[in-house]
Coordinates of C-alpha atoms and ligand atoms in Angstrom, one line a residue:
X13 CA -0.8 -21.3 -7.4
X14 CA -3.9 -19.2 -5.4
X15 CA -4.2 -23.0 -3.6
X16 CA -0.4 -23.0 -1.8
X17 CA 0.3 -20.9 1.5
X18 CA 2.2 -17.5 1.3
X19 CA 5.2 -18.7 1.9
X20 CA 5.0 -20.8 -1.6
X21 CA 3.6 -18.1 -3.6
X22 CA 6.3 -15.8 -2.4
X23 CA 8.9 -18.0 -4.1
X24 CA 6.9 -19.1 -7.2
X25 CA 3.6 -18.0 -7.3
X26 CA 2.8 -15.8 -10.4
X27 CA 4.9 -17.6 -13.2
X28 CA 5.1 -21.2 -14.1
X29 CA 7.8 -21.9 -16.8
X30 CA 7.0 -24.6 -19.8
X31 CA 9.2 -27.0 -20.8
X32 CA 13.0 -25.4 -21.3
X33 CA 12.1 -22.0 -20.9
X34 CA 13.8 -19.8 -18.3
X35 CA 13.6 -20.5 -14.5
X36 CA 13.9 -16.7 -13.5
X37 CA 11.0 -14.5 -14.8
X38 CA 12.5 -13.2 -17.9
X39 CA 12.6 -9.4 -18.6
X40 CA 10.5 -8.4 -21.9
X41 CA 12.4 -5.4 -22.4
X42 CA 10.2 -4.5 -24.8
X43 CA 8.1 -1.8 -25.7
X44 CA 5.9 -3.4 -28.3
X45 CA 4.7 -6.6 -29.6
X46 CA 4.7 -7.9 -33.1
X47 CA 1.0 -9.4 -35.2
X48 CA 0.8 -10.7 -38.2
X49 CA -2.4 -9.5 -39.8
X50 CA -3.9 -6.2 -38.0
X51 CA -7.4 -8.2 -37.4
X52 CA -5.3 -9.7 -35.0
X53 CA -4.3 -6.4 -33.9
X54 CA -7.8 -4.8 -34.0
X55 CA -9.0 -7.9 -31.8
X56 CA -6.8 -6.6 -28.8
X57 CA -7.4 -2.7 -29.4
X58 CA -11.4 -4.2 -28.5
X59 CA -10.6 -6.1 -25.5
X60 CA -11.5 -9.0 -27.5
X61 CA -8.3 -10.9 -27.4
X62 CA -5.9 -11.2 -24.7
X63 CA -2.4 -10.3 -25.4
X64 CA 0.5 -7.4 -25.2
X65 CA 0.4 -4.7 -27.4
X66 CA 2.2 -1.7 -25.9
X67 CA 3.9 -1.2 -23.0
X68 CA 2.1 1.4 -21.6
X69 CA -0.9 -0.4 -20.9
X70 CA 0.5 -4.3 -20.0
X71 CA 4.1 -6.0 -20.3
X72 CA 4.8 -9.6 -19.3
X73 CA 7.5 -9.3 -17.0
X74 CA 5.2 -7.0 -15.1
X75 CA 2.3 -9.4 -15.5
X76 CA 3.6 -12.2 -14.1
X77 CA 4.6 -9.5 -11.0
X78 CA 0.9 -8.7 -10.5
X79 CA -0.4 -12.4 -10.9
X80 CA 2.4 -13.2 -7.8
X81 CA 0.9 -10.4 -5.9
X82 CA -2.9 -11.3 -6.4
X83 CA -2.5 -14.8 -5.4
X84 CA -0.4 -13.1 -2.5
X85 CA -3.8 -11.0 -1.3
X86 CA -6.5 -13.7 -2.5
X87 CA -7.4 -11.7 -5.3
X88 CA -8.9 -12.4 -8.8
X89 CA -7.3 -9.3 -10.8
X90 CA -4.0 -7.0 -10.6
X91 CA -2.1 -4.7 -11.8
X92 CA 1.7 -2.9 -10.9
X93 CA 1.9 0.7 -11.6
X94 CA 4.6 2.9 -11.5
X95 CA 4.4 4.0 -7.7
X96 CA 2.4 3.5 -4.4
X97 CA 0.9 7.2 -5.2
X98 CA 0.0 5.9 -8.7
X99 CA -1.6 2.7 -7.1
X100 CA -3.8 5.0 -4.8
X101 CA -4.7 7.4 -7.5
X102 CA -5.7 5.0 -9.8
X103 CA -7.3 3.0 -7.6
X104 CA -9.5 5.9 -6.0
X105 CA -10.4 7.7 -9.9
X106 CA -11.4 4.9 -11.3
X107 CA -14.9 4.9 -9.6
X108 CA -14.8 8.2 -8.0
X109 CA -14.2 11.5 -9.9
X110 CA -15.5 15.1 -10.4
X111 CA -18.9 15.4 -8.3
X112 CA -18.1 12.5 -6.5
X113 CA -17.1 11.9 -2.4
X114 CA -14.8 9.4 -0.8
X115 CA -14.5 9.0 3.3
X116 CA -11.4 8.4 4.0
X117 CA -9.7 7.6 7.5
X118 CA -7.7 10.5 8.6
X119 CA -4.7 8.4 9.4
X120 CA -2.8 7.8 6.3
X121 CA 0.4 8.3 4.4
X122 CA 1.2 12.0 4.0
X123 CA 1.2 11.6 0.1
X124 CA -2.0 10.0 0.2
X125 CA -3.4 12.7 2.4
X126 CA -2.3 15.6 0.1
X127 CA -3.3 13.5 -2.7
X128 CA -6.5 13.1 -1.9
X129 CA -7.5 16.7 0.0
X130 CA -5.2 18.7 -2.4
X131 CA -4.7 17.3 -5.8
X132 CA -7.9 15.3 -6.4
X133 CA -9.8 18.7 -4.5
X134 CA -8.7 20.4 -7.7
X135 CA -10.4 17.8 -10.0
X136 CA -13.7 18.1 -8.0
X137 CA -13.6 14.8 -6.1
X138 CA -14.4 15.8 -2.2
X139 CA -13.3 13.7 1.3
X140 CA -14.6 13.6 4.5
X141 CA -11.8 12.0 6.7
X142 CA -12.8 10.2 10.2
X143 CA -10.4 8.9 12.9
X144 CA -9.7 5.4 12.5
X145 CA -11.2 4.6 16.3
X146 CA -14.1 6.7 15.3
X147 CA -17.3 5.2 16.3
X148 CA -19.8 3.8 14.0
X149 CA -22.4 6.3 14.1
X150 CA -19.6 8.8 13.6
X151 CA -18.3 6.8 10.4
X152 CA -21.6 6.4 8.9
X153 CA -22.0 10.4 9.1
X154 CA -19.4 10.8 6.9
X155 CA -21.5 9.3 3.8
X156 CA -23.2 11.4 1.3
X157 CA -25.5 10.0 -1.5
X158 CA -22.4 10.9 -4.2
X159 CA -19.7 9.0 -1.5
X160 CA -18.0 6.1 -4.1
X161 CA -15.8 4.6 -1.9
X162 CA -14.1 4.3 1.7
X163 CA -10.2 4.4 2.1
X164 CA -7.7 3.5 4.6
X165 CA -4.2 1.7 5.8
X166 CA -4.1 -0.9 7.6
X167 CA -0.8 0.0 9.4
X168 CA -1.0 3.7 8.5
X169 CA 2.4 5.3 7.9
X170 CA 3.8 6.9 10.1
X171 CA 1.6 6.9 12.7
X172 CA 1.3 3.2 13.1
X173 CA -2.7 2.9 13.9
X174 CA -4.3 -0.2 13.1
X175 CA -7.7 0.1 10.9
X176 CA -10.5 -2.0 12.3
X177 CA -11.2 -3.0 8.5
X178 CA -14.6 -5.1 9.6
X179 CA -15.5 -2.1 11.1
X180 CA -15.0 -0.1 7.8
X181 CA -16.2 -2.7 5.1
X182 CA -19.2 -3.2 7.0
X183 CA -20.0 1.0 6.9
X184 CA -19.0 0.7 3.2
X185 CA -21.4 -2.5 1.9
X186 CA -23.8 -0.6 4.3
X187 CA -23.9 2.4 2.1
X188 CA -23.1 0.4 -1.2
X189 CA -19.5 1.3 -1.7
X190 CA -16.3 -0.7 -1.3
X191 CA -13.4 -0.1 0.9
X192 CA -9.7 0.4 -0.6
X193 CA -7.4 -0.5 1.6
X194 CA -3.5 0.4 1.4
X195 CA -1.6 -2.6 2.9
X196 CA 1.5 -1.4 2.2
X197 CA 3.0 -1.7 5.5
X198 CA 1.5 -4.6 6.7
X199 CA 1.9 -6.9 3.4
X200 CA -0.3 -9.8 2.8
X201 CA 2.4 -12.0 5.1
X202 CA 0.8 -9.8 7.7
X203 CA -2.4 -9.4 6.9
X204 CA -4.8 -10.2 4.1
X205 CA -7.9 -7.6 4.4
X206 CA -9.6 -9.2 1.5
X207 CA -10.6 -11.9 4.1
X208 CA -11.6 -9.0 6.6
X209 CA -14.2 -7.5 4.5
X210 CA -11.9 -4.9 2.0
X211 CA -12.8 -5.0 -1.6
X212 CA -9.6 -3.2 -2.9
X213 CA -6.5 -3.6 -2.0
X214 CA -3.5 -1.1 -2.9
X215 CA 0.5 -0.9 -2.2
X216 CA 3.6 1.1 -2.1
X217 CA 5.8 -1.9 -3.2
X218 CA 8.9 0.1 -2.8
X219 CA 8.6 -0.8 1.0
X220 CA 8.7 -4.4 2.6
X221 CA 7.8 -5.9 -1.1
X222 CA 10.8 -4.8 -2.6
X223 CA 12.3 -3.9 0.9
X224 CA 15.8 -3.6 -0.4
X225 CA 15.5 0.4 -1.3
X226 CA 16.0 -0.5 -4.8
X227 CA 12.9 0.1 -7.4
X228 CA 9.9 2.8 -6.5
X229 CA 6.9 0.9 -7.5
X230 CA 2.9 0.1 -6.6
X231 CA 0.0 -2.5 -7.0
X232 CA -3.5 -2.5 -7.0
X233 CA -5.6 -5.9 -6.2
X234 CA -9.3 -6.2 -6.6
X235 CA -10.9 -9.2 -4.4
X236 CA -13.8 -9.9 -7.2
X237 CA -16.3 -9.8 -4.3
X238 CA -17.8 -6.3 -4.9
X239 CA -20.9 -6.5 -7.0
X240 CA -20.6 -2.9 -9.2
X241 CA -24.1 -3.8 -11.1
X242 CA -26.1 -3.9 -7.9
X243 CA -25.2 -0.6 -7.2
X244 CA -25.0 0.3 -10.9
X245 CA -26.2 3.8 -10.6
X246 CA -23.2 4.9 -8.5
X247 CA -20.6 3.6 -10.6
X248 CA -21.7 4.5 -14.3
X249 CA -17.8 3.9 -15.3
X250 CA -18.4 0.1 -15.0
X251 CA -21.7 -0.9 -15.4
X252 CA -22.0 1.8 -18.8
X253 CA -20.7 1.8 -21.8
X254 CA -17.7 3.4 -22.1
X255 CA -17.2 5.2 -25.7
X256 CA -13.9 5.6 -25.5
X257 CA -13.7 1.2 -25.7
X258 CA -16.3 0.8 -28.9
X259 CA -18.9 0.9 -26.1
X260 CA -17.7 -1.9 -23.7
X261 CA -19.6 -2.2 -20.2
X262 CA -16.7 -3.5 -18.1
X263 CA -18.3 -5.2 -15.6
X264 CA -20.9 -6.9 -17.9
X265 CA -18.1 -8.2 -20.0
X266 CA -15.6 -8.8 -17.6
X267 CA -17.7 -9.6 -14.3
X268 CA -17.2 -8.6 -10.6
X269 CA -13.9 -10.4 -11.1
X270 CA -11.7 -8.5 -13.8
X271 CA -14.1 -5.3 -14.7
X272 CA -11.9 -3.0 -12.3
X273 CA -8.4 -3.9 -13.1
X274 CA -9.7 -3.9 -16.5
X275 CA -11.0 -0.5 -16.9
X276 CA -7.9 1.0 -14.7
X277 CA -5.9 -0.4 -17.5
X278 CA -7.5 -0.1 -20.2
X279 CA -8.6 3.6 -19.4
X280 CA -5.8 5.1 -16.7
X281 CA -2.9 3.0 -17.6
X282 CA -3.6 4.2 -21.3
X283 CA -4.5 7.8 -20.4
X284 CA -2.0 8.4 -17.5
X285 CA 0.8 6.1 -18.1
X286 CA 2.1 5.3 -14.9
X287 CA 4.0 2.0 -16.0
X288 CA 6.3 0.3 -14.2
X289 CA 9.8 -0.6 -16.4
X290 CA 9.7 -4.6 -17.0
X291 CA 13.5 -4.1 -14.9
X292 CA 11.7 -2.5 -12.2
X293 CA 9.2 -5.3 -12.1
X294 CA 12.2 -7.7 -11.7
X295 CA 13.7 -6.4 -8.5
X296 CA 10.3 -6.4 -7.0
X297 CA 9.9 -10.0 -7.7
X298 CA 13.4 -10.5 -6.5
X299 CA 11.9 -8.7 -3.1
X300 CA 8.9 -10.7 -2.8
X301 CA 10.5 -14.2 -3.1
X302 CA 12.0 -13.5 0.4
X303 CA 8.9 -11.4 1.6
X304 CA 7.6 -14.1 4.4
X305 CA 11.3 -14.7 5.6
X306 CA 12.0 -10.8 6.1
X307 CA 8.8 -9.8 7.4
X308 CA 9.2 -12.1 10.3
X309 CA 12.3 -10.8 11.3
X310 CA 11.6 -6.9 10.6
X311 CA 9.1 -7.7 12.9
X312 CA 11.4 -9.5 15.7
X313 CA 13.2 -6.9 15.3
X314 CA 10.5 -4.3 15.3
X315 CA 9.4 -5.6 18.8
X316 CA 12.6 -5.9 20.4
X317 CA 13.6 -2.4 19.8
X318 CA 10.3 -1.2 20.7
X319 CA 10.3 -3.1 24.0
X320 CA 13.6 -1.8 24.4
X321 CA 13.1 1.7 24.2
X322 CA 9.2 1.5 26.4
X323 CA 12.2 0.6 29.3
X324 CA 14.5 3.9 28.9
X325 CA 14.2 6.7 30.8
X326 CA 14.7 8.5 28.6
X327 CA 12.2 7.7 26.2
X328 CA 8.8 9.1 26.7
X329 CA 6.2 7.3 25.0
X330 CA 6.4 4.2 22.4
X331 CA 3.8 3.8 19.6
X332 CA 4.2 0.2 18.3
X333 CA 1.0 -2.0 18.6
X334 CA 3.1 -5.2 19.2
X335 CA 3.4 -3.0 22.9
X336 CA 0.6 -4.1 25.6
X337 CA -0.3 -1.1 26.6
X338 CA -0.3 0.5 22.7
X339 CA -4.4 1.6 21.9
X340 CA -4.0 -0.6 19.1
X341 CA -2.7 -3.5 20.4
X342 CA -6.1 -5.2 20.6
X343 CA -6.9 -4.4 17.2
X344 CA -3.3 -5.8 15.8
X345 CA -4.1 -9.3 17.7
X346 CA -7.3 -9.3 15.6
X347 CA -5.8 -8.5 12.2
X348 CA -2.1 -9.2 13.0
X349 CA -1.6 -12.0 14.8
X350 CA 2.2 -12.8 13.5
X351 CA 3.5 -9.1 13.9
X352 CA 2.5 -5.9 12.8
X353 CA 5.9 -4.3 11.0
X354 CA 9.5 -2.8 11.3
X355 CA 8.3 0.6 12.1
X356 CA 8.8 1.9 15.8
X357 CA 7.9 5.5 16.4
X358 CA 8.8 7.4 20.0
X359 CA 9.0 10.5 21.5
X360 CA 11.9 11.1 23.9
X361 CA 11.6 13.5 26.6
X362 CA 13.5 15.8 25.6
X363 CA 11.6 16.9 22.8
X364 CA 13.0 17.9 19.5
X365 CA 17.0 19.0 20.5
X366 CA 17.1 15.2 22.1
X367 CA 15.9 13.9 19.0
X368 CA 18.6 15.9 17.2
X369 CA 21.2 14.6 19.2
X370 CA 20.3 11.1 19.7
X371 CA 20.3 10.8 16.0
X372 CA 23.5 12.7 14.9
X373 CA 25.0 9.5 17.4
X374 CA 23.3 6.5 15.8
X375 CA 25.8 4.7 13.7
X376 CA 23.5 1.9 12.0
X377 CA 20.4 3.5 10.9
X378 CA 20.5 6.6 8.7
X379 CA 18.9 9.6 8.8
X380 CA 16.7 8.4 5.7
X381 CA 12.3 9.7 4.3
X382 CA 12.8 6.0 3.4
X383 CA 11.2 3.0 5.7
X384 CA 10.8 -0.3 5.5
X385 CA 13.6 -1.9 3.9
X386 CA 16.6 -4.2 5.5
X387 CA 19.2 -1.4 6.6
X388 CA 17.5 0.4 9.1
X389 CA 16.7 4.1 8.8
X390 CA 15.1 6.7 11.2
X391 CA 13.8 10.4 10.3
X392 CA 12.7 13.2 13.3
X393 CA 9.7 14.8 10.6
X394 CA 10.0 17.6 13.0
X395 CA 13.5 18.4 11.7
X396 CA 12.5 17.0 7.9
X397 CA 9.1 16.1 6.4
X398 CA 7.3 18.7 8.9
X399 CA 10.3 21.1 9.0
X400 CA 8.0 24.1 7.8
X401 CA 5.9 24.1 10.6
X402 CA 5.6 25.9 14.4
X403 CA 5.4 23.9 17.1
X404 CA 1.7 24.6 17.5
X405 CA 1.2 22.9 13.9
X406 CA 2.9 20.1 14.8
X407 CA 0.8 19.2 18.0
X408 CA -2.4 19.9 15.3
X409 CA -1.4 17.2 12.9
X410 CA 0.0 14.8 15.7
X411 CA 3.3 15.1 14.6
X412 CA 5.1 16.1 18.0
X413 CA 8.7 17.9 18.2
X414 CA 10.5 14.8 20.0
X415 CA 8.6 12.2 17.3
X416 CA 11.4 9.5 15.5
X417 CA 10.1 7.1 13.4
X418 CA 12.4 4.4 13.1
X419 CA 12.1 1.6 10.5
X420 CA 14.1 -1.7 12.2
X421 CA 16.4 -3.9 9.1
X422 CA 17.4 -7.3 9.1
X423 CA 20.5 -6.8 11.1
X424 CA 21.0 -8.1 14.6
X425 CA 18.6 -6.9 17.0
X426 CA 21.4 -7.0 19.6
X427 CA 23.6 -4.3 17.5
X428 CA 20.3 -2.0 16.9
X429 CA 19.2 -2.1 20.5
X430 CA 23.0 -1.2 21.4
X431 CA 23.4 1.4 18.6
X432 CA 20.2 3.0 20.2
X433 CA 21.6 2.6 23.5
X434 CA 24.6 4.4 23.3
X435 CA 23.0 7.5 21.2
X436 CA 20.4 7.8 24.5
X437 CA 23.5 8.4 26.4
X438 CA 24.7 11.1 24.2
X439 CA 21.3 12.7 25.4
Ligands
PLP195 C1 5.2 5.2 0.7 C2 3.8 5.0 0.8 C3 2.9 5.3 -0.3 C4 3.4 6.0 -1.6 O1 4.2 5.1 -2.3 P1 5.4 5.5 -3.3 O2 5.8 4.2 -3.8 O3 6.4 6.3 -2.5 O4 4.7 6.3 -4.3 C5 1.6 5.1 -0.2 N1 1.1 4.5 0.9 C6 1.8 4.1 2.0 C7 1.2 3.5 3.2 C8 3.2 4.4 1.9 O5 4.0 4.0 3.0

């Protein structure tokens, strides 16, 4: 399936039915898996066999999800988990935890960024963030001899910058370490940073993938490139024996191509248990067979609005890198040459009482935290998400008063443009 174009794996990539068995990825709604001798059983319990044993750790239906998704990204191994903050978790503990450092690009997803400064803080993992335009020598400051990794989006949510991932990879490798990045909002219709340089890749799939607001949901893809036992001393999880697997050495036994989605099942999935339900697993697959058809029109869609609104007098500043004049808009040519996303933010003049009343008069998109997904949404995080804070904090985290983000749908661009029109007038 790896060998078709996107477009192909979309609709079929991940499962191939036999002979009269079911056209539509069945649901295993099942928790556990029946053996007939427990030799059998024992061979699985030492990642000697393949096969489903418990639901925690692997389910079919959610297999065959994850095998659509890593021939999506170019991949060699994946997995689903539960949610886009499980997916990033998982994806940063399994080689970096307590004593250990991560440099991370200071433009991400707010869970991420609490995630990562907050709650792994407390379990002794450190980060040193740098701006995504940072310079070189200013990103290779930010290692330390314990650093394990390198993270970052490559649209970040919500303030739509675009990573320079050769820029990053190339740090990482430099200093021995791969780069994670979360692709979330660009999807691998948009962009495929496996072929950039990045070594693991990670999503919310309760955006675009789904992208009908139906099932929360994540994945984590590994590209099979990085070579854990050259740098063997920095990533003891892997290239050790682990005791709580009869001694296995991941990547001796399962090579630069499965040893990481191996261990993060076998040893998070089993410990944490952030499983997705096979049902969950379903809708997403629903999402992605339509994934290159709806990314190409949140994207129209995306442009046209953002054009629209750079016009307005009203409207003070756009940040959409599809925009000529945008600071990233160099950067998207490079790594997304069809169209970045849906997502338009703006500021409007009047700062945060226009915002109010420009979007108490939209009538098609909601006042939603949700984005990218058909119906179109918008949220002011002044008056939600960033509600708590003074209007000196907001300027500090680059979250100004006026800010909207708005995530364009499917529907006509013509209706969105004139939906936004007439709520500007309101102003
Ligand atoms: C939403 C989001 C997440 C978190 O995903 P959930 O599915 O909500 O847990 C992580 N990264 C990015 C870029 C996101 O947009």
């Amino acid at each position: 399936m790896s060998n078709y174009r996107p477009e192909t794996i979309c609709v079929q990539g991940g499962y191939t039915p036999g002979n009269g068995e079911p056209r539509q990825i069945p649901i295993v709604q099942s928790t556990t898996f029946k053996y007939a001798t427990s030799e059998d059983m024992g061979k699985l319990f030492d990642l000697e066999a393949n096969g489903y044993f418990y639901s925690r750790l692997q389910n079919p239906t959610c297999d065959y999800v994850a095998a659509k998704i890593c021939a999506l990204e170019g991949g060699t191994a994946a997995m689903l988990t539960s949610s886009g903050q499980a997916a990033n978790f998982f994806a940063l503990f399994n080689i970096a935890s307590c004593g250990d450092h991560i440099v991370a690009s200071s433009s991400i997803y707010g869970g991420t960024f609490n995630l990562i400064s907050v709650t792994m803080a407390k379990m002794g993992v450190e980060t040193t963030f740098v701006a995504p335009d940072c310079s070189e020598e200013e990103l290779n400051a930010a290692f330390r001899p314990n650093t394990k990794c390198v993270f970052g989006e490559t649209i970040a949510n919500p303030a739509l910058t675009v990573l320079d991932i050769e820029k990053f990879a190339k740090a990482a490798h430099d200093h021995g370490v791969p780069l994670i990045v979360d692709n979330t909002f660009a999807t691998p219709v948009g962009c495929r940073p496996f072929e950039w340089g990045a070594d693991i890749v990670t999503h919310s799939t309760t955006k675009y993938m789904d992208g009908h607001g139906a099932a929360v949901g994540g994945a984590i893809v590994d590209s099979g490139k990085f070579d854990w036992m050259a740098h063997a001393d920095k990533f003891p999880g892997l290239c050790t024996p682990d005791d709580s697997y009869h001694g296995i050495t991941y990547a001796e036994k399962f090579g630069k191509e499965g040893a990481f989605i191996t261990k993060c099942t076998a040893q998070l999935m089993r410990d944490f248990g952030s499983t997705p339900s096979p049902q969950s697993a379903f809708y997403l697959n629903l999402g992605l067979e339509s994934l290159h058809v709806r990314m190409a029109r949140h994207c129209e869609n995306g442009q046209a609005v953002a054009e629209f609104l750079a016009s307005h007098p009203k409207v003070e500043i756009v940040h959409y890198c599809g925009l000529p004049g945008d600071p990233y808009h160099e950067v998207a040519k490079k790594y997304l040459p069809n169209g970045s996303c849906g997502v338009v933010s703006f500021e409007l003049k009047g700062g945060r009482p226009a915002a109010e009343v420009f979007m108490k008069h939209l009538k098609l998109a909601a006042i939603e935290t949700h984005v990218a997904d058909a119906r179109t949404c918008c949220l002011n995080p002044a008056t939600s998400t960033h509600r708590q804070m003074t209007e000196e904090q907001f300027k500090a985290a680059g979250v100004p008063a006026g800010l909207v983000r708005m995530s364009c749908g499917l529907e006509s661009k013509e209706d969105l443009i004139e939906d936004i029109a007439q709520a500007l007038e309101e102003i």
